[in-house]
Amino acid sequence: MAKKFQRKIEDFVCENCGAKVRGNGYTNHCPHCLWSKHVDINPGDRAAVCGGLMKPVDIEQKDGQYILIQRCQKCDHVRKNKTSPADDVKKIIELCQKK
Ligand SMILES: [Zn+2]
Ligand SMILES: [Zn+2]
C-alpha cells in the first residue's frame, strides 16, 4: 500500500495581484501585495470555507515583529498574520504610514 504523500508547502497564484507565490511552509499570504485568501480558521488548517480575499488593513508591531492584520472582503473576518522575511517591506511601511 502506497503511503500517502502529504505536501504541506503549497505554491499558489495570488488572486489579488496575480503573482506566483512559492509556498515556504510558514506564510500563506502574497509577499508582493500582502493579500491572502480566507481558507484557514487556525493557520494551516484550511478549515474555513469562505474563500474570500483577505485585504491587509493594518500593521501591528509586537516584540520587534510586524503582524499583518487582514480583513476578509467577503465575511469581514479579521485575522492576524505574521509577516515573513520574504514580504515586500515597502508595502509593510505603506500600511504603517496609513495610520
Ligand atoms: Zn499579491
Ligand atoms: Zn471570509
Tab-separated table of C-alpha atoms in Angstrom, residues 12-99:
chain	number	residue	atom	x	y	z
A	12	PHE	CA	-0.338	29.423	-5.220
A	13	VAL	CA	-1.243	32.240	-7.533
A	14	CYS	CA	-2.225	35.437	-5.763
A	15	GLU	CA	-5.782	36.318	-6.663
A	16	ASN	CA	-5.224	39.978	-5.977
A	17	CYS	CA	-2.101	40.778	-7.991
A	18	GLY	CA	-1.629	37.590	-9.985
A	19	ALA	CA	1.882	36.885	-8.681
A	20	LYS	CA	3.040	33.314	-8.475
A	21	VAL	CA	3.879	32.682	-4.866
A	22	ARG	CA	6.151	29.883	-3.826
A	23	GLY	CA	4.994	28.412	-0.582
A	24	ASN	CA	7.654	28.198	2.082
A	25	GLY	CA	5.570	26.492	4.734
A	26	TYR	CA	5.148	29.427	7.058
A	27	THR	CA	3.399	32.080	5.086
A	28	ASN	CA	0.101	31.926	3.277
A	29	HIS	CA	-0.106	35.476	2.081
A	30	CYS	CA	1.267	37.066	-1.047
A	31	PRO	CA	4.660	38.703	-0.332
A	32	HIS	CA	4.064	41.281	-3.057
A	33	CYS	CA	0.717	42.773	-2.085
A	34	LEU	CA	0.213	41.106	1.342
A	35	TRP	CA	-3.244	39.839	0.464
A	36	SER	CA	-4.267	36.284	1.120
A	37	LYS	CA	-7.279	34.077	0.936
A	38	HIS	CA	-9.695	33.192	3.704
A	39	VAL	CA	-9.115	29.475	3.897
A	40	ASP	CA	-7.820	28.963	7.439
A	41	ILE	CA	-9.552	29.262	10.772
A	42	ASN	CA	-6.320	28.465	12.523
A	43	PRO	CA	-3.214	28.962	10.395
A	44	GLY	CA	-2.720	25.995	8.115
A	45	ASP	CA	-5.891	24.098	8.927
A	46	ARG	CA	-7.731	25.069	5.723
A	47	ALA	CA	-10.960	24.728	7.669
A	48	ALA	CA	-12.729	27.872	6.532
A	49	VAL	CA	-14.910	27.509	3.505
A	50	CYS	CA	-15.315	31.231	2.890
A	51	GLY	CA	-12.619	31.605	0.231
A	52	GLY	CA	-12.880	35.401	0.249
A	53	LEU	CA	-9.837	37.580	-0.271
A	54	MET	CA	-8.153	38.889	2.851
A	55	LYS	CA	-7.135	42.511	2.492
A	56	PRO	CA	-4.237	43.901	4.551
A	57	VAL	CA	-5.771	46.704	6.633
A	58	ASP	CA	-3.269	47.368	9.388
A	59	ILE	CA	0.123	46.524	10.837
A	60	GLU	CA	0.879	45.850	14.461
A	61	GLN	CA	4.310	45.699	15.985
A	62	LYS	CA	4.960	43.118	18.600
A	63	ASP	CA	8.321	42.056	20.044
A	64	GLY	CA	10.067	43.676	17.110
A	65	GLN	CA	7.993	41.746	14.616
A	66	TYR	CA	5.387	43.074	12.264
A	67	ILE	CA	1.980	41.492	12.462
A	68	LEU	CA	-0.244	41.932	9.474
A	69	ILE	CA	-3.927	42.460	10.127
A	70	GLN	CA	-6.153	41.297	7.324
A	71	ARG	CA	-9.884	41.575	6.817
A	72	CYS	CA	-11.864	39.242	4.631
A	73	GLN	CA	-13.671	41.106	1.865
A	74	LYS	CA	-16.458	38.588	1.870
A	75	CYS	CA	-17.322	37.882	5.502
A	76	ASP	CA	-15.447	40.657	7.387
A	77	HIS	CA	-13.474	38.141	9.421
A	78	VAL	CA	-10.334	39.793	10.798
A	79	ARG	CA	-7.203	37.853	11.482
A	80	LYS	CA	-3.606	38.453	12.355
A	81	ASN	CA	-0.826	37.087	10.269
A	82	LYS	CA	2.890	37.223	10.956
A	83	THR	CA	4.866	38.860	8.206
A	84	SER	CA	7.657	36.855	6.687
A	85	PRO	CA	11.157	37.964	5.657
A	86	ALA	CA	10.103	37.497	2.038
A	87	ASP	CA	7.404	40.161	2.286
A	88	ASP	CA	7.698	43.432	0.429
A	89	VAL	CA	8.987	45.834	3.077
A	90	LYS	CA	7.714	48.817	1.097
A	91	LYS	CA	4.154	47.512	1.369
A	92	ILE	CA	4.557	46.991	5.100
A	93	ILE	CA	5.838	50.544	5.538
A	94	GLU	CA	2.976	51.878	3.413
A	95	LEU	CA	0.495	50.172	5.719
A	96	CYS	CA	2.243	51.613	8.799
A	97	GLN	CA	2.035	55.099	7.350
A	98	LYS	CA	-1.678	54.826	6.680
A	99	LYS	CA	-2.363	55.024	10.395
